[in-house]
JSON list of C-alpha atoms in Angstrom, two decimals:
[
{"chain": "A", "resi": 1, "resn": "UNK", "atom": "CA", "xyz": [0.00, 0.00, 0.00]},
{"chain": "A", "resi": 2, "resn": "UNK", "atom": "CA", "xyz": [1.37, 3.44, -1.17]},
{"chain": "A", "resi": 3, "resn": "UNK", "atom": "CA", "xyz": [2.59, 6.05, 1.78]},
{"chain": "A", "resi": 4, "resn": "UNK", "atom": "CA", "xyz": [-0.76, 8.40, 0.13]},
{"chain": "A", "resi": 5, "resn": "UNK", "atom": "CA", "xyz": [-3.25, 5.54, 0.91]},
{"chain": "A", "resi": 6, "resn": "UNK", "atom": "CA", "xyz": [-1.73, 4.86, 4.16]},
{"chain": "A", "resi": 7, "resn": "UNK", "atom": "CA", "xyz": [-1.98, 8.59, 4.92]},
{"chain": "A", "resi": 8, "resn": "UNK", "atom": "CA", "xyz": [-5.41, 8.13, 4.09]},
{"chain": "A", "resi": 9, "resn": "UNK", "atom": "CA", "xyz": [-6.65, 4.72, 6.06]},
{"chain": "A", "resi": 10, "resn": "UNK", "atom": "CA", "xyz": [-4.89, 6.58, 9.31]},
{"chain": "A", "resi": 11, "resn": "UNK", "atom": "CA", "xyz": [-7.42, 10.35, 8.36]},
{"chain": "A", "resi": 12, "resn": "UNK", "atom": "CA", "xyz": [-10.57, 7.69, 8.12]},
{"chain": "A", "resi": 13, "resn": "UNK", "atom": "CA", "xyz": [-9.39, 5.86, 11.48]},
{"chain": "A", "resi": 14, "resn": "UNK", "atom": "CA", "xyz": [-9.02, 8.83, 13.40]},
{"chain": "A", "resi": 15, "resn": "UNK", "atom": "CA", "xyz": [-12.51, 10.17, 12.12]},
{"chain": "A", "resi": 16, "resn": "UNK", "atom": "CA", "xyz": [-14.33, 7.22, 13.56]},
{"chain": "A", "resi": 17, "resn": "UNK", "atom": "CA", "xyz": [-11.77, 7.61, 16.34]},
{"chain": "A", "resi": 18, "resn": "UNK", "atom": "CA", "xyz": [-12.94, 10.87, 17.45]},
{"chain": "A", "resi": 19, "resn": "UNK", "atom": "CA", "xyz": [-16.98, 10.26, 16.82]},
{"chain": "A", "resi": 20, "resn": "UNK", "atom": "CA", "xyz": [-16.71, 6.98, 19.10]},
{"chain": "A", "resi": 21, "resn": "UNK", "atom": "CA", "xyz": [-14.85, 9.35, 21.60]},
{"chain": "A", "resi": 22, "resn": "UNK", "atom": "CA", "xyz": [-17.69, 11.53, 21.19]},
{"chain": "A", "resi": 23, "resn": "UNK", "atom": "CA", "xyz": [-20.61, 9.04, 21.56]},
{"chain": "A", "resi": 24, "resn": "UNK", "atom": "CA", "xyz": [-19.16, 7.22, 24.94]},
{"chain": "A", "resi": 25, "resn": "UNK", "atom": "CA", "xyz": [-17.75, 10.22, 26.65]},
{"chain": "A", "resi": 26, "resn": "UNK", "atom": "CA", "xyz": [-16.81, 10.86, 29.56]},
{"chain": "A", "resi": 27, "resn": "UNK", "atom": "CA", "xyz": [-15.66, 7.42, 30.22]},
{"chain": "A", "resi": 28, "resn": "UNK", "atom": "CA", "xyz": [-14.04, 6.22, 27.36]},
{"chain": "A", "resi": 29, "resn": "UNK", "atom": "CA", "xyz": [-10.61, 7.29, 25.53]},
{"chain": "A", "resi": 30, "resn": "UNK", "atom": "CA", "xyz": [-10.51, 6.06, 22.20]},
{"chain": "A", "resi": 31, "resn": "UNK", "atom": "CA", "xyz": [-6.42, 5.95, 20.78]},
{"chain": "A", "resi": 32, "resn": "UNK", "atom": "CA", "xyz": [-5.08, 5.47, 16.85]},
{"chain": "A", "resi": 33, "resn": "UNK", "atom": "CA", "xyz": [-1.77, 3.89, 16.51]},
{"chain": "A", "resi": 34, "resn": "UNK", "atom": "CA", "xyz": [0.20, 4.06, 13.33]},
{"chain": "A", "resi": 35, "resn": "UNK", "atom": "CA", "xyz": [2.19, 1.41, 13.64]},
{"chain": "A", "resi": 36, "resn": "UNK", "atom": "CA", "xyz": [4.40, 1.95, 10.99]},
{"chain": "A", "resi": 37, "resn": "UNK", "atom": "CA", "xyz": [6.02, 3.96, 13.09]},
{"chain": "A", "resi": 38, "resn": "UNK", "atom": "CA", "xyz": [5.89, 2.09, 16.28]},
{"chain": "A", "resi": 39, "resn": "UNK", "atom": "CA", "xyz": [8.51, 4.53, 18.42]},
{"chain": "A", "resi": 40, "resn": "UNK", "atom": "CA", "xyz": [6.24, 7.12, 18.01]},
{"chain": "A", "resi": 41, "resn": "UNK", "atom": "CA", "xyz": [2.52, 5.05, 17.13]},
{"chain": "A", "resi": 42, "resn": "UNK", "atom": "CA", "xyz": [0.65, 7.43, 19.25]},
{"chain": "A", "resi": 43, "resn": "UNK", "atom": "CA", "xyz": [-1.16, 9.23, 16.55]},
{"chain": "A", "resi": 44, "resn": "UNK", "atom": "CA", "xyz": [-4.40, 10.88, 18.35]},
{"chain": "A", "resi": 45, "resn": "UNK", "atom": "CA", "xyz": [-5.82, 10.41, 21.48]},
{"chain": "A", "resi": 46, "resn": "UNK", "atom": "CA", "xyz": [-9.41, 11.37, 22.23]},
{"chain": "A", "resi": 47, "resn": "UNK", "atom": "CA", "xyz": [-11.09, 12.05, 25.60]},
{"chain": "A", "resi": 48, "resn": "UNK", "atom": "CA", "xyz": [-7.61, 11.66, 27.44]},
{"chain": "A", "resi": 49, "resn": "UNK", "atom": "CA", "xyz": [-7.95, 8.91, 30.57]},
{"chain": "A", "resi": 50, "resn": "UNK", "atom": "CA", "xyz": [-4.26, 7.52, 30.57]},
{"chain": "A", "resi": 51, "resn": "UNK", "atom": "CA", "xyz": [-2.47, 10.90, 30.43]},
{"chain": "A", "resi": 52, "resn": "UNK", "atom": "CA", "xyz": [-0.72, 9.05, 27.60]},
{"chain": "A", "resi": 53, "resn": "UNK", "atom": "CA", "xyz": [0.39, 11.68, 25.03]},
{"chain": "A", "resi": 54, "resn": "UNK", "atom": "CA", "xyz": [0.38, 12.19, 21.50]},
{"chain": "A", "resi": 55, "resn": "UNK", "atom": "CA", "xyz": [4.22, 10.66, 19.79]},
{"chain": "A", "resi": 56, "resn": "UNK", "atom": "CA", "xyz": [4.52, 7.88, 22.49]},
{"chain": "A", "resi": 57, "resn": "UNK", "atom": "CA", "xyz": [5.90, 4.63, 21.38]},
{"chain": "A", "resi": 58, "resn": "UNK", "atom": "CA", "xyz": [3.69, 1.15, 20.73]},
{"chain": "A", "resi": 59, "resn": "UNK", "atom": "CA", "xyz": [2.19, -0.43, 23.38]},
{"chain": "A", "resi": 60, "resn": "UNK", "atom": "CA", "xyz": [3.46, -4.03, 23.66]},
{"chain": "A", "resi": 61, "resn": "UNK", "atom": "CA", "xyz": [0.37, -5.58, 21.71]},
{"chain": "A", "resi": 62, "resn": "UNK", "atom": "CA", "xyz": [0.82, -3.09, 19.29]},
{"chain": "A", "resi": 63, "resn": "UNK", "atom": "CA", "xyz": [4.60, -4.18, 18.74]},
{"chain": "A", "resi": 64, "resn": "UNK", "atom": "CA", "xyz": [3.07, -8.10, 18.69]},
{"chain": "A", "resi": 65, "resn": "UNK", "atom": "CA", "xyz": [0.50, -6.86, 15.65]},
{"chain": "A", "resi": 66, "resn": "UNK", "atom": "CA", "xyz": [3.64, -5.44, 14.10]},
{"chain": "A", "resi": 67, "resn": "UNK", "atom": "CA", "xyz": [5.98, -9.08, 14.52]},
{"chain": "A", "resi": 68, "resn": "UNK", "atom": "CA", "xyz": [3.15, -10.91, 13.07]},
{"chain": "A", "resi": 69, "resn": "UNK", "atom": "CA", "xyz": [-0.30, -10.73, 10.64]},
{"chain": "A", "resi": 70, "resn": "UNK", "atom": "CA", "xyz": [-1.33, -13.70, 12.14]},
{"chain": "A", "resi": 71, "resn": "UNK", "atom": "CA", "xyz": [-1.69, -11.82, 15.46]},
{"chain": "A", "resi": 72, "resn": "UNK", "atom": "CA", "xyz": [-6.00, -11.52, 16.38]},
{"chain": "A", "resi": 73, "resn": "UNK", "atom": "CA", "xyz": [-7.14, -8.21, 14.72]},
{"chain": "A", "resi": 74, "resn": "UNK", "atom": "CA", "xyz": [-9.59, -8.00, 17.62]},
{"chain": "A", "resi": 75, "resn": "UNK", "atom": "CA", "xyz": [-9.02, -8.22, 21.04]},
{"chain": "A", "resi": 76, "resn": "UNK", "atom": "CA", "xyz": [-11.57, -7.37, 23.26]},
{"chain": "A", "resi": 77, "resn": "UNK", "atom": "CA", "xyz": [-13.07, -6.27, 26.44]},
{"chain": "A", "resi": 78, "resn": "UNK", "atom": "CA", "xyz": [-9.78, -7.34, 28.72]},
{"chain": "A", "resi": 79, "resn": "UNK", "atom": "CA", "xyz": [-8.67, -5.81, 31.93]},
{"chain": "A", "resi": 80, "resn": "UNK", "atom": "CA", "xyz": [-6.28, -2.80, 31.89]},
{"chain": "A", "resi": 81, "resn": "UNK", "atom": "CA", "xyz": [-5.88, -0.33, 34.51]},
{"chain": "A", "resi": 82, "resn": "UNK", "atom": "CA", "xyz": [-4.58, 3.52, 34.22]},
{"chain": "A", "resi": 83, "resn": "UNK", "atom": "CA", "xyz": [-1.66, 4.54, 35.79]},
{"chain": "A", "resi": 84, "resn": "UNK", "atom": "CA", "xyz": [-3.60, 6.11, 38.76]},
{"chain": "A", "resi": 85, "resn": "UNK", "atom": "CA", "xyz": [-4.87, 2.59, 39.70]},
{"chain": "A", "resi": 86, "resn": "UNK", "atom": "CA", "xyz": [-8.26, 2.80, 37.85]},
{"chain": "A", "resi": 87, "resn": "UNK", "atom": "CA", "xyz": [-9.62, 0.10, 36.39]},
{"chain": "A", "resi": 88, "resn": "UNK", "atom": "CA", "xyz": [-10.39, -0.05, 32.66]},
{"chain": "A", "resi": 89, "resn": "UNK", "atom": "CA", "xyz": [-11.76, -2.66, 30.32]},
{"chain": "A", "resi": 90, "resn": "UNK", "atom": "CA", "xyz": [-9.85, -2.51, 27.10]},
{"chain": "A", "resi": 91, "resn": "UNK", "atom": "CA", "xyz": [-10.42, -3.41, 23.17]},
{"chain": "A", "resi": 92, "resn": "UNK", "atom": "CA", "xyz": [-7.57, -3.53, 20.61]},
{"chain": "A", "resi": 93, "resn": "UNK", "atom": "CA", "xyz": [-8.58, -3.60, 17.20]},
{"chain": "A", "resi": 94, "resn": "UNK", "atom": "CA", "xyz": [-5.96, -4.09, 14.56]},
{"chain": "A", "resi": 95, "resn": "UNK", "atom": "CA", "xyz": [-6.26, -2.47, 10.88]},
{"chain": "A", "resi": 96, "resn": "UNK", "atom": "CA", "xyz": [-4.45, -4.28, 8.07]},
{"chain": "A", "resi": 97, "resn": "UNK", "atom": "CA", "xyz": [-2.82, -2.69, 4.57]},
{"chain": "A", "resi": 98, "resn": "UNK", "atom": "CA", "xyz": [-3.70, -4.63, 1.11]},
{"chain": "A", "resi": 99, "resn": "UNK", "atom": "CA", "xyz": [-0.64, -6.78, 1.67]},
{"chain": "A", "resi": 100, "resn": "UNK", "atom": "CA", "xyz": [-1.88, -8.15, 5.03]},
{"chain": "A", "resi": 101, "resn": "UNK", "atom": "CA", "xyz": [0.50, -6.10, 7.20]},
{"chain": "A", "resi": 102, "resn": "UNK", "atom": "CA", "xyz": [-0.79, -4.70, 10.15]},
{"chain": "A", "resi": 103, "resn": "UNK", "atom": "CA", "xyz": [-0.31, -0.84, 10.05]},
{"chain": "A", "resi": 104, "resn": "UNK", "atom": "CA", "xyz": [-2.72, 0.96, 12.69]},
{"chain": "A", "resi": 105, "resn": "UNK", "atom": "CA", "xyz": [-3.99, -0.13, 15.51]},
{"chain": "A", "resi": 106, "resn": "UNK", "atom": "CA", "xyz": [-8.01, 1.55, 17.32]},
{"chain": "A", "resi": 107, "resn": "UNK", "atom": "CA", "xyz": [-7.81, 0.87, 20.72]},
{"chain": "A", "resi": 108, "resn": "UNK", "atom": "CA", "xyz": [-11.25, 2.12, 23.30]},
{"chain": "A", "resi": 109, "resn": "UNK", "atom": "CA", "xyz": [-10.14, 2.03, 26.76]},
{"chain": "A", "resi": 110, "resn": "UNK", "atom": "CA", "xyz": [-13.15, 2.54, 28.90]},
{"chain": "A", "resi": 111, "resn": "UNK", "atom": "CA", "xyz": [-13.36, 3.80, 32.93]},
{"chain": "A", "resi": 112, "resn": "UNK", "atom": "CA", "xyz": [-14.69, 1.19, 35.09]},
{"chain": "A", "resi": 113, "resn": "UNK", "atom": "CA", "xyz": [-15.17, 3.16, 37.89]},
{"chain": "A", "resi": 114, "resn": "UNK", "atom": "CA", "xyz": [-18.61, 4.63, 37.11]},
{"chain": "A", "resi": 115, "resn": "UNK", "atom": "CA", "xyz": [-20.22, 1.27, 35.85]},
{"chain": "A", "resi": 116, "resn": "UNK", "atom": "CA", "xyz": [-18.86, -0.11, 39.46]},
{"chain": "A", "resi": 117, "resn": "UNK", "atom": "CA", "xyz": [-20.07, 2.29, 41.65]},
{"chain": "A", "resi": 118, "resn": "UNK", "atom": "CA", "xyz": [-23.59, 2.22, 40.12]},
{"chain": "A", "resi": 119, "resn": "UNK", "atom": "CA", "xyz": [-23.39, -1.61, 40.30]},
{"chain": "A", "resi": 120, "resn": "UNK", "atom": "CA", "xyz": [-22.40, -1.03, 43.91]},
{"chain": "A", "resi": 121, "resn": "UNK", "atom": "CA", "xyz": [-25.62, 1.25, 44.41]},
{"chain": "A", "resi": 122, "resn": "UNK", "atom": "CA", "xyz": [-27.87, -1.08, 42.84]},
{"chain": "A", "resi": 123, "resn": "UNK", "atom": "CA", "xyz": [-26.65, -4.08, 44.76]},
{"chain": "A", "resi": 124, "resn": "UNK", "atom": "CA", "xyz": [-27.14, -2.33, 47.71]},
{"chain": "A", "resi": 125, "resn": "UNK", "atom": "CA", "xyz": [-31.11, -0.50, 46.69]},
{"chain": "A", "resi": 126, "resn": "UNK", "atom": "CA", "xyz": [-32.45, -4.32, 45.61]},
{"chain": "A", "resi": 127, "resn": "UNK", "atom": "CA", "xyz": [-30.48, -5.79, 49.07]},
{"chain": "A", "resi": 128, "resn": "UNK", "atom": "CA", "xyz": [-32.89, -6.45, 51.41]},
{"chain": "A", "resi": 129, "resn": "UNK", "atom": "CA", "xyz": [-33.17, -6.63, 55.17]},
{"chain": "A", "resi": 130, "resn": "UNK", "atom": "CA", "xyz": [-33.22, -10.78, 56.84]},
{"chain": "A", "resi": 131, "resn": "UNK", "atom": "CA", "xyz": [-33.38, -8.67, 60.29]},
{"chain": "A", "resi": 132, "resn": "UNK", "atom": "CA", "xyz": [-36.15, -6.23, 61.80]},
{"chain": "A", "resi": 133, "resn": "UNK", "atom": "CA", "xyz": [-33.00, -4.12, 63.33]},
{"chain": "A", "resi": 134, "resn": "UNK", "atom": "CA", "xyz": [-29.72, -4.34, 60.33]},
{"chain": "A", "resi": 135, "resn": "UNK", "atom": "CA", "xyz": [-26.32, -1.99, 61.09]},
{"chain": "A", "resi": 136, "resn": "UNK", "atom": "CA", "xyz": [-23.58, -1.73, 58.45]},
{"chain": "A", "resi": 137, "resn": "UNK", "atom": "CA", "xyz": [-20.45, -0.67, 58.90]},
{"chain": "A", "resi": 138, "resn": "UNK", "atom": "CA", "xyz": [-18.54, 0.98, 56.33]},
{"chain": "A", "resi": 139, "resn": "UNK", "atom": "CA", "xyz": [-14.90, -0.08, 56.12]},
{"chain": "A", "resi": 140, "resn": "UNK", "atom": "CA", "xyz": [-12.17, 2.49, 56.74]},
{"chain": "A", "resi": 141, "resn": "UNK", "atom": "CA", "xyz": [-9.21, 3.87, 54.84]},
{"chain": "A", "resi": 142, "resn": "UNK", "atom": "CA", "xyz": [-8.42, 4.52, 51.32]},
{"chain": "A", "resi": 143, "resn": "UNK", "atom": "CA", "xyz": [-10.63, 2.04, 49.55]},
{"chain": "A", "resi": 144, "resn": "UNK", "atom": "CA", "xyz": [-13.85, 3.52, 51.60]},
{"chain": "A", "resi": 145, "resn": "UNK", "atom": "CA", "xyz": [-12.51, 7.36, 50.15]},
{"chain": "A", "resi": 146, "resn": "UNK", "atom": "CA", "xyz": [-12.00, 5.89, 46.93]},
{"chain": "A", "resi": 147, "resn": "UNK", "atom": "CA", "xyz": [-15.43, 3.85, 46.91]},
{"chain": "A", "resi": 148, "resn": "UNK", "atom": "CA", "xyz": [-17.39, 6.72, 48.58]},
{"chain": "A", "resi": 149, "resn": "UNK", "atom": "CA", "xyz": [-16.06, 9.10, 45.37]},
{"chain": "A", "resi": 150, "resn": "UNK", "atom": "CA", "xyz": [-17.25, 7.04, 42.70]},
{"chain": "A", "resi": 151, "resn": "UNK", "atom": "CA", "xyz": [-20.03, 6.25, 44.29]},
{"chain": "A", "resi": 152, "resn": "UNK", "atom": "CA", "xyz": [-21.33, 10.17, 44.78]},
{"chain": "A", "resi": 153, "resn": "UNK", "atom": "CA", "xyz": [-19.83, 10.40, 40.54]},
{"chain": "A", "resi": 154, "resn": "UNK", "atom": "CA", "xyz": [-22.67, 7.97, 39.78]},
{"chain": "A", "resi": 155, "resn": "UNK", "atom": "CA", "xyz": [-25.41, 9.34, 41.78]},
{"chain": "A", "resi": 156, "resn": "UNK", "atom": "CA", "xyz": [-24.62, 12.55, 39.25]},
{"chain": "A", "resi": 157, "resn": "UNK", "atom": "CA", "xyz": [-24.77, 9.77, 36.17]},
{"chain": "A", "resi": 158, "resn": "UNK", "atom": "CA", "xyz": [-20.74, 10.82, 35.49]},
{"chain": "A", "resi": 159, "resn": "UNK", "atom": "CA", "xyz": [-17.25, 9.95, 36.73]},
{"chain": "A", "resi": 160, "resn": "UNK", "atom": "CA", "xyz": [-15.17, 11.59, 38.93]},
{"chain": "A", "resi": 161, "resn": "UNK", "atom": "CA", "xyz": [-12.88, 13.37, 36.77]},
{"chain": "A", "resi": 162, "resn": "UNK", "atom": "CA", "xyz": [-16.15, 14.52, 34.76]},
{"chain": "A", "resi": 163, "resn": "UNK", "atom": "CA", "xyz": [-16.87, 16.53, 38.62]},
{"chain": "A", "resi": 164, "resn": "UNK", "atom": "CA", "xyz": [-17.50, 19.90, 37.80]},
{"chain": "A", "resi": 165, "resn": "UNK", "atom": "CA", "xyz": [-15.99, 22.38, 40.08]},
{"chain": "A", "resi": 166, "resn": "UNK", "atom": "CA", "xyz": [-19.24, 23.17, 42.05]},
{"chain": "A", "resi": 167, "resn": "UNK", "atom": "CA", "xyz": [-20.05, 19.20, 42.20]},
{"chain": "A", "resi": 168, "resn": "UNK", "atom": "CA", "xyz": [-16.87, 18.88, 43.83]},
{"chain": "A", "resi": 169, "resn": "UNK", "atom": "CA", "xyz": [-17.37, 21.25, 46.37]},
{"chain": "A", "resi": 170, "resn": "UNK", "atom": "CA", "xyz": [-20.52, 19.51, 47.51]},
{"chain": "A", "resi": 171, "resn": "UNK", "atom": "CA", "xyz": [-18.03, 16.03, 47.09]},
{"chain": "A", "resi": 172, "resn": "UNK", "atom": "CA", "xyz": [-15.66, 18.06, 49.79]},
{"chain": "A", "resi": 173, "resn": "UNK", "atom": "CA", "xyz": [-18.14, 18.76, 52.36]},
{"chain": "A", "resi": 174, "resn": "UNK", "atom": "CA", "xyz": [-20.11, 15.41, 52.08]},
{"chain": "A", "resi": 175, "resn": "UNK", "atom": "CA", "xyz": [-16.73, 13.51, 52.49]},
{"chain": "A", "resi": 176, "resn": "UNK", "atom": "CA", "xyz": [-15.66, 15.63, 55.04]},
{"chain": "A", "resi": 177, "resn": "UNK", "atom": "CA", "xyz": [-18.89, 15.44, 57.09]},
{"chain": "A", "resi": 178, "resn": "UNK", "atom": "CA", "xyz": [-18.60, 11.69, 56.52]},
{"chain": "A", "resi": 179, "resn": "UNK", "atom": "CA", "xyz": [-15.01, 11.56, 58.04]},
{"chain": "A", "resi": 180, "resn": "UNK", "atom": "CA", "xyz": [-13.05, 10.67, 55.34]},
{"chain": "A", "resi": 181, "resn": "UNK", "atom": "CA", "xyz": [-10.76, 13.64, 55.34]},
{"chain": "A", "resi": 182, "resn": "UNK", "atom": "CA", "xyz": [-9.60, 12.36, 58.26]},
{"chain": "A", "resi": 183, "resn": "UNK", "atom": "CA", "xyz": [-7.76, 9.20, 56.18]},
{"chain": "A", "resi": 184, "resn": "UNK", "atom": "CA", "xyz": [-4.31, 9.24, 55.64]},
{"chain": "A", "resi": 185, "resn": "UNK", "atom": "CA", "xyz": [-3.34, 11.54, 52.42]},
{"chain": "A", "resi": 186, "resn": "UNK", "atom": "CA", "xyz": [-6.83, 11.95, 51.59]},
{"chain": "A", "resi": 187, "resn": "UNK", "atom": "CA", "xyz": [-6.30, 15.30, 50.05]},
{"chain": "A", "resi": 188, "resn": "UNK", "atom": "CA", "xyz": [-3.84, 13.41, 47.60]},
{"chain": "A", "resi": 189, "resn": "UNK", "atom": "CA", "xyz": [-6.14, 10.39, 47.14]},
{"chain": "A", "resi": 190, "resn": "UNK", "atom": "CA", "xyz": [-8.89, 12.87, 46.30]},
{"chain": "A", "resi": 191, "resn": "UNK", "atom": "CA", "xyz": [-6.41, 14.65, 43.56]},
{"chain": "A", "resi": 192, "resn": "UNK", "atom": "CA", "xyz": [-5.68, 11.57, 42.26]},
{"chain": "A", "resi": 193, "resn": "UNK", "atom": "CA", "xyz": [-9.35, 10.27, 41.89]},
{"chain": "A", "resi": 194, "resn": "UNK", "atom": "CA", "xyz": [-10.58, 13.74, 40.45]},
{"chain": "A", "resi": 195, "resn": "UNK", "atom": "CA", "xyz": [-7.59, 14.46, 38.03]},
{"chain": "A", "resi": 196, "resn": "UNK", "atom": "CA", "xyz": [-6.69, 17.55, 39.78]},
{"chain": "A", "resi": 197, "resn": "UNK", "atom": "CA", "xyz": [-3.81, 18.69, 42.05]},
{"chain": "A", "resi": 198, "resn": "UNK", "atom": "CA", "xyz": [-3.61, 18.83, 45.86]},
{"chain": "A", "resi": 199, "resn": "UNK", "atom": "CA", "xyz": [-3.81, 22.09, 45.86]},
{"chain": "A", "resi": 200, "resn": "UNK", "atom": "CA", "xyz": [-7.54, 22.21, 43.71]},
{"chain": "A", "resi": 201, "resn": "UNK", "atom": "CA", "xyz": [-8.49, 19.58, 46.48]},
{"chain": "A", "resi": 202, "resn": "UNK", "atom": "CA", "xyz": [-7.68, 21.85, 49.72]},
{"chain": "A", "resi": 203, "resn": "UNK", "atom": "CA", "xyz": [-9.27, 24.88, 47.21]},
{"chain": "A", "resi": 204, "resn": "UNK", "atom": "CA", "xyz": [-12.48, 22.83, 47.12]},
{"chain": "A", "resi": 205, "resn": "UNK", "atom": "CA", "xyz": [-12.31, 21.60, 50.86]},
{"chain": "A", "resi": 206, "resn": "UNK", "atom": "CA", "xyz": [-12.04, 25.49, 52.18]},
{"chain": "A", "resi": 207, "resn": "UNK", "atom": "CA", "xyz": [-14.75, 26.86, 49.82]}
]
């Protein structure tokens, strides 16, 4: 396939790229990899969730496409996680020139965290009662902050880093009525959750 046609394929990828970014926001990013270039395969990113930026090198499955056509031009919904800790569920899909060669990659990465916390809500609204008189306590630490976040981003049908700035003042004060300030780094916890710096965190908590 000529360099023009290639140029071409990779236009039409990113297209459908950026209106399946556009469709699943806020929780999915949806990357294009030319990997005919696989030191700097990054080729567009839409609705940024990895903080992964345009120019960086092939992933390792996009280096496997590029060792072998017989490599699966679909892979789909496996685990991933972000390099904050959230989980993702990932699909690779591979894109092929007229000689069989593997030479871009679509990949949708798509935040878990949302679809968890309103599973954890709905567990918890269809759970019922086996005693007249039932107590739960909520466990303590990081995982409660963390759980407690997502799970206020879903009441709001969004994620976390979706907050807007007046939804995250109201996150401040309900967390800190709750007690979960009081947690070891929360403030940085809470950055890292929200996308924001420490400093946007203590902003929000004094406001």
């Amino acid at each position: 396939m000529s360099a023009r046609n290639n140029a071409l394929l990779l236009e039409q990828l990113n297209t459908i790229a950026e209106g399946l970014s556009a469709t699943f926001a806020p929780f999915c990013e949806v990357v294009v990899h030319d990997l005919q270039n696989p030191e700097h395969a990054i080729l567009a990113i839409h609705n940024n969730l990895s903080g992964r930026e345009v120019g960086e090198p092939s992933t390792e499955m996009g280096l496997a496409r590029i060792a072998s056509p017989e490599f699966p031009a679909i892979v789909a919904n496996y685990a991933n996680q972000l390099a904050d800790g959230r989980p993702v569920k990932s699909t690779s899909i591979g894109i092929k020139d007229e000689d069989g060669n593997y030479v871009a990659a679509l990949c949708m990465n798509v935040d878990m965290t949302l679809f968890r916390g309103m599973q954890s809500a709905l567990a918890q609204f269809t759970q019922l009662a086996s005693n007249a008189v039932q107590e739960t306590i909520e466990p303590a630490g990081a995982q409660a902050l963390r759980a407690r976040i997502d799970h206020f981003a879903a009441r709001l049908a969004t994620t976390p880093r979706a907050l807007k700035a007046a939804e995250r003042k109201q996150l401040m004060a309900e967390l800190r009525d709750s007690g979960l300030l009081e947690v070891k780094k929360s403030m940085d916890l809470i950055a890292q959750q929200l996308g924001v710096s420490r400093a946007s965190v203590y902003l929000y908590a004094k406001e």
